[in-house]
XYZ file of C-alpha atoms in Angstrom:
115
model
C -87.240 -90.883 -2.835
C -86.081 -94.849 -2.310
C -87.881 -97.873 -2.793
C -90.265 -98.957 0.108
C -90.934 -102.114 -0.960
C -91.203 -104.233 -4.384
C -94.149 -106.324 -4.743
C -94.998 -109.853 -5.935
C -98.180 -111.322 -6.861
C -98.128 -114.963 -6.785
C -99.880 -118.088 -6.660
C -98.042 -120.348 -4.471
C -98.674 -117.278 -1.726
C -97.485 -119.220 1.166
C -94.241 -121.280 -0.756
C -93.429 -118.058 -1.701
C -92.780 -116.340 1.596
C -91.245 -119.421 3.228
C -88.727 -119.122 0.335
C -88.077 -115.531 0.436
C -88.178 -115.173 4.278
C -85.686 -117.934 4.652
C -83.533 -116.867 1.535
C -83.206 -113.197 2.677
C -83.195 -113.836 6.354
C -85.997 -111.335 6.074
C -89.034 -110.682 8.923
C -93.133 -110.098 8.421
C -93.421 -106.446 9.360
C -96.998 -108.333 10.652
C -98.092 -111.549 10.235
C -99.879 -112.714 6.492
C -103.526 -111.541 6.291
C -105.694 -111.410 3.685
C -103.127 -113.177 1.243
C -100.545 -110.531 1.968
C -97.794 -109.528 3.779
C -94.809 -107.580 4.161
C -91.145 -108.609 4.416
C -88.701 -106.386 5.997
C -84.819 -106.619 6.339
C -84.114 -106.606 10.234
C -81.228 -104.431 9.850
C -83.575 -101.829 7.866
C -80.728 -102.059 4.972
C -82.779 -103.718 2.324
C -85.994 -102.811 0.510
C -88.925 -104.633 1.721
C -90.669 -107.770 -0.139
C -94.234 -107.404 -0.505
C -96.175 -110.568 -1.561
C -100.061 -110.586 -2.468
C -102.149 -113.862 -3.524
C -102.982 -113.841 -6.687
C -105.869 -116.851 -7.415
C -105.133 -117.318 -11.273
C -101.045 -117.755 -12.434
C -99.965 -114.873 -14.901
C -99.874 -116.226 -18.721
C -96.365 -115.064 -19.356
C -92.641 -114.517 -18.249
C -92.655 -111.989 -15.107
C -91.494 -108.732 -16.637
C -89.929 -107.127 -13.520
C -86.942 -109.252 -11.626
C -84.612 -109.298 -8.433
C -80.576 -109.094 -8.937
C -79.134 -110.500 -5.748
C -75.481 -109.296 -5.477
C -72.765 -111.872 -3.780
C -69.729 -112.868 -3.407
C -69.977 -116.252 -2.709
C -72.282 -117.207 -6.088
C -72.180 -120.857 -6.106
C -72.289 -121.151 -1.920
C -76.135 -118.656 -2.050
C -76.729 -120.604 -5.400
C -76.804 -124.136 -3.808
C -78.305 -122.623 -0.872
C -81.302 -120.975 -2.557
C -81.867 -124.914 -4.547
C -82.160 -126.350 -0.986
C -84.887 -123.649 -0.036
C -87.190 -124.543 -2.937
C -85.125 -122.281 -5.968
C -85.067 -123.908 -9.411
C -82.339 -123.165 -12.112
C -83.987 -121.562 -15.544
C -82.535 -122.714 -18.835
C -80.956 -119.424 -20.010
C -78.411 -119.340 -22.590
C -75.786 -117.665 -21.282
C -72.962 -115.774 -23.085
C -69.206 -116.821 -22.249
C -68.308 -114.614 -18.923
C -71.514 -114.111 -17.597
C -71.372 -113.075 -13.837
C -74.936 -114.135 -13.257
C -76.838 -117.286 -12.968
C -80.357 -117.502 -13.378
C -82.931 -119.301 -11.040
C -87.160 -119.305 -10.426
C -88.254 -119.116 -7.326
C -91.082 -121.271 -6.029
C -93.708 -119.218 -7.868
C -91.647 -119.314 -11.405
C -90.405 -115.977 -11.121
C -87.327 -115.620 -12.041
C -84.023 -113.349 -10.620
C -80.269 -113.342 -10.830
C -77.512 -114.029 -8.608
C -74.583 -112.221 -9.415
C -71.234 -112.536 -8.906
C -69.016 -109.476 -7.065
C -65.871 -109.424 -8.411
């Protein structure tokens, strides 16, 4: 068993998968019906990215969320601003290898340093 694909609901359906397709250099398995589509990694080495429209915003804090694993943190950091990211006001502890950002949608994930 692997993962197939992980999928978002959202509100800001089409923000969303500008940000994602441009952040991942991922590609729509088919083009965005319906309010939904799939994103696949060309090189078929990634999970895919689901996204489905969602007309009402969820009340609270996403409970599920994406660790992006790098080593170049602060060059896909500044990158993923430009696209549309956001940082979120965590309180880090001292050494953390991870820096916290929403996407357009205000879900949030990690990017995480390598060593």
């Amino acid at each position: 068993m692997r993962i197939g694909s992980i999928v978002i609901h959202c509100h800001e359906f089409d923000r969303m998968v500008t940000f994602w397709q441009n952040a991942l250099h991922y590609v729509p398995r088919r083009p965005a019906k319906d309010g939904w589509v799939v994103l696949r990694d060309p090189e078929r080495k990634g999970p895919n990215l689901s996204f489905q429209l969602r007309e009402k915003r969820r009340p609270l804090r996403n409970w599920m969320h994406l660790d992006f694993y790098t080593k170049k943190q602060e060059e896909e950091v500044n990158r993923l601003l430009q696209l549309g990211a956001r940082r979120y006001p965590w309180r880090y502890r001292p050494g953390s290898d991870f820096v916290v950002l929403e996407d357009p949608d205000g879900n949030l994930f990690c990017v995480v340093q390598l060593p």
